[in-house]
mmCIF file of C-alpha atoms in Angstrom:
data_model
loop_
_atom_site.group_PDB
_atom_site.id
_atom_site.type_symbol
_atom_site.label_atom_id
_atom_site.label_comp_id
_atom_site.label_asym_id
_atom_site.label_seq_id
_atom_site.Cartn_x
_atom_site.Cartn_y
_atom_site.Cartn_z
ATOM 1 C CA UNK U 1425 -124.400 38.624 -177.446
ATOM 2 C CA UNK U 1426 -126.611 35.993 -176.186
ATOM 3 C CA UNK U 1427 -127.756 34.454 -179.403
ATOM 4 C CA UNK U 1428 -124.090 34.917 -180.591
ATOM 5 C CA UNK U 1429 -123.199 32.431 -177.892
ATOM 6 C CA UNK U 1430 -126.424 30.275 -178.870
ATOM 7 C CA UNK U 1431 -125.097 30.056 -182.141
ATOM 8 C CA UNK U 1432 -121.835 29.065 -180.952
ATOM 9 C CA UNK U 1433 -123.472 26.128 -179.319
ATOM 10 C CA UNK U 1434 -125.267 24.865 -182.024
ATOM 11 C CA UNK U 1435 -122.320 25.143 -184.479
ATOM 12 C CA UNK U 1436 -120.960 21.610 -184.144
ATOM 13 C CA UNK U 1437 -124.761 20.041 -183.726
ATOM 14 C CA UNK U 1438 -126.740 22.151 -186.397
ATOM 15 C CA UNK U 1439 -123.613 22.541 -189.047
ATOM 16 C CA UNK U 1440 -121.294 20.241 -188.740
ATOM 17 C CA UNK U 1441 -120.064 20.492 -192.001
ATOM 18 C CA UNK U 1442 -119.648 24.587 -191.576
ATOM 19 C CA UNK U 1443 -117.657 23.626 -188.251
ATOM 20 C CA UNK U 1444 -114.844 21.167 -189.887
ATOM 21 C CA UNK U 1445 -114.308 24.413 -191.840
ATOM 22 C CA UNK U 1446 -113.329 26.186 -189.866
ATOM 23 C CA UNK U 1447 -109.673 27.123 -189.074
ATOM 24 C CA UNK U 1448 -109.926 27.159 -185.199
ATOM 25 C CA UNK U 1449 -111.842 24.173 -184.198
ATOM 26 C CA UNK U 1450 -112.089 23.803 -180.202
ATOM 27 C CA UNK U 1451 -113.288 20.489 -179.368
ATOM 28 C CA UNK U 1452 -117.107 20.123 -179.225
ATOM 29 C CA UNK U 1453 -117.435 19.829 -175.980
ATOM 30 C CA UNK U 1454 -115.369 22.607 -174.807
ATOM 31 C CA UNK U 1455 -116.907 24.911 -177.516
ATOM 32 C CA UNK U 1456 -120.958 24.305 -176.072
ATOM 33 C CA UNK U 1457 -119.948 24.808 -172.438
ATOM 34 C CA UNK U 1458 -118.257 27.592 -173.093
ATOM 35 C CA UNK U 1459 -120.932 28.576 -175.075
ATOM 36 C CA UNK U 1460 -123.646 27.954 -172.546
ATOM 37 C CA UNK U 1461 -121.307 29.644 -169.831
ATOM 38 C CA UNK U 1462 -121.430 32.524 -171.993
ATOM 39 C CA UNK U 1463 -125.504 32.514 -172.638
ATOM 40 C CA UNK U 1464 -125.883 32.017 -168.833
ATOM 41 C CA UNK U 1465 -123.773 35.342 -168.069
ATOM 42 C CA UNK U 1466 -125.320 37.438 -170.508
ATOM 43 C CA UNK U 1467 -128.838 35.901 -169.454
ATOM 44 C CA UNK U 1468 -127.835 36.561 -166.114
ATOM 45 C CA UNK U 1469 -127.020 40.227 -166.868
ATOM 46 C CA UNK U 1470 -129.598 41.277 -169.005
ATOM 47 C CA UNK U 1471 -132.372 39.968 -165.756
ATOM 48 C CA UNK U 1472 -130.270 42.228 -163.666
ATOM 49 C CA UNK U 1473 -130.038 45.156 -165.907
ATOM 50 C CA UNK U 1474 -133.709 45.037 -166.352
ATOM 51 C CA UNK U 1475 -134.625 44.713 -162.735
ATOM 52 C CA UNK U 1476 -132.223 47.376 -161.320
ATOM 53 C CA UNK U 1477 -134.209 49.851 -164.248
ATOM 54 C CA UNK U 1478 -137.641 48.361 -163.183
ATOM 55 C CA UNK U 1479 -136.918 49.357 -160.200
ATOM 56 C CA UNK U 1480 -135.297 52.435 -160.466
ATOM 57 C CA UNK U 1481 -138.487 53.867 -162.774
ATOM 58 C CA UNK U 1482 -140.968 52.660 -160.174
ATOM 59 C CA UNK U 1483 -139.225 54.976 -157.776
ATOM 60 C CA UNK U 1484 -139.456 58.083 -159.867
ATOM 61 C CA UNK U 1485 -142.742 60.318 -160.363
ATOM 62 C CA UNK U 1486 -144.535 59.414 -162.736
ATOM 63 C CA UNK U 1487 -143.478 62.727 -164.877
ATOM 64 C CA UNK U 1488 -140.100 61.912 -164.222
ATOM 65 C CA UNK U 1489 -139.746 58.940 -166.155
ATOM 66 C CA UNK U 1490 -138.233 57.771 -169.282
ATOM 67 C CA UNK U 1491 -138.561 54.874 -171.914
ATOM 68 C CA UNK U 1492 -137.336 51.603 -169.496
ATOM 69 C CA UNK U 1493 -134.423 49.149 -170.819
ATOM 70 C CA UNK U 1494 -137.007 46.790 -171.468
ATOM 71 C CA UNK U 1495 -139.102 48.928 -173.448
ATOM 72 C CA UNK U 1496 -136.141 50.159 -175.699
ATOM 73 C CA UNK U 1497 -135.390 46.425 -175.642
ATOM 74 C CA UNK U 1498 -138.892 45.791 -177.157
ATOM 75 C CA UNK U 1499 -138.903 48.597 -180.180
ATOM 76 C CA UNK U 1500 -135.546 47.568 -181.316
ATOM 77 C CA UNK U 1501 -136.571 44.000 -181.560
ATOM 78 C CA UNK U 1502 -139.508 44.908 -183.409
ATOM 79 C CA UNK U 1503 -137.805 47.169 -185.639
ATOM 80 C CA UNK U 1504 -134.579 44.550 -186.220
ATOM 81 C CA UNK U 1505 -137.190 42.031 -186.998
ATOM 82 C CA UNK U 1506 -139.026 44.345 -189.836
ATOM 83 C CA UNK U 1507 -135.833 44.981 -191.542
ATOM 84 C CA UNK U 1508 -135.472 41.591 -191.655
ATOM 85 C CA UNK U 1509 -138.530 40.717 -192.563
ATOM 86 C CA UNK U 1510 -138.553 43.168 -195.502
ATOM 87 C CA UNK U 1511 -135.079 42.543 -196.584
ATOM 88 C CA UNK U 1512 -136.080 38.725 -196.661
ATOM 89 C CA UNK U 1513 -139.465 39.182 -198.675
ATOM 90 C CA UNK U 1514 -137.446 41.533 -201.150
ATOM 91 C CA UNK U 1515 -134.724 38.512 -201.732
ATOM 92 C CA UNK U 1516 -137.673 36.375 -202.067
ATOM 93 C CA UNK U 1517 -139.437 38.522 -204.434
ATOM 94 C CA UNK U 1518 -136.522 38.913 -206.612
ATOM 95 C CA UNK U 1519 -135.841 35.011 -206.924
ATOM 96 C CA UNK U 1520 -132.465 34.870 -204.489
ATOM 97 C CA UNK U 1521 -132.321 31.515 -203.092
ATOM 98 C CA UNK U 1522 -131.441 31.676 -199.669
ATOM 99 C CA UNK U 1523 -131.102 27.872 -198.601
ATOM 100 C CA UNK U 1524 -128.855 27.389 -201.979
ATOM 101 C CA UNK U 1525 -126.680 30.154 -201.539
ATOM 102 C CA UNK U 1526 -125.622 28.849 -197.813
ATOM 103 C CA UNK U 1527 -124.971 25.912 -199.337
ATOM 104 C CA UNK U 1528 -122.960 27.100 -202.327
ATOM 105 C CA UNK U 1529 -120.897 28.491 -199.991
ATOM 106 C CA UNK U 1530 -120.483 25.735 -197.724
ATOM 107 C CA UNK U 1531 -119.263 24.043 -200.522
ATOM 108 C CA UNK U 1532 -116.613 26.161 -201.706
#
């Protein structure tokens, strides 16, 4: 949700052009503080989450313990990343071109 919200910042800087598109356009200004509202909150959150489990696993025996939010955190990043890693070396491989596709259809 986080980098939904980043993206939602840097809609009107990084793509303009995909922005005036769009059906709903909030003003600029409105649309990055929301958006940095909504980064801070789910920033904000996420710390939280992960300290209350840090802290929560310290205070279990050892055998008693489980994978911690941060760890689960850490093999689904990986794993996201690899599919998209592999996905993207697969499009390259076959001869899809990414950059010209975007802008094909930012175009139409």
């Amino acid at each position: 949700y986080a980098l939904h919200s980043a993206s939602l910042v840097a809609l009107p800087l990084i793509r303009p052009a995909l922005y005036h598109k769009a059906q709903v356009r909030i003003r600029p200004w409105l649309l990055i503080t929301m958006g940095l509202m909504s980064v801070a909150s789910m920033l904000y959150l996420s710390v939280v989450t992960i300290a209350h489990d840090i802290g929560k696993q310290q205070s279990l025996p050892l055998e008693q313990r489980g994978i911690a939010i941060w760890q689960l955190l850490l093999v689904w990043v990986a794993f996201g990343s690899a599919l998209y890693g592999i996905a993207r070396w697969e499009g390259h491989r076959s001869g899809f071109d990414y950059d010209g596709q975007l802008t094909k259809d930012w175009t139409a």
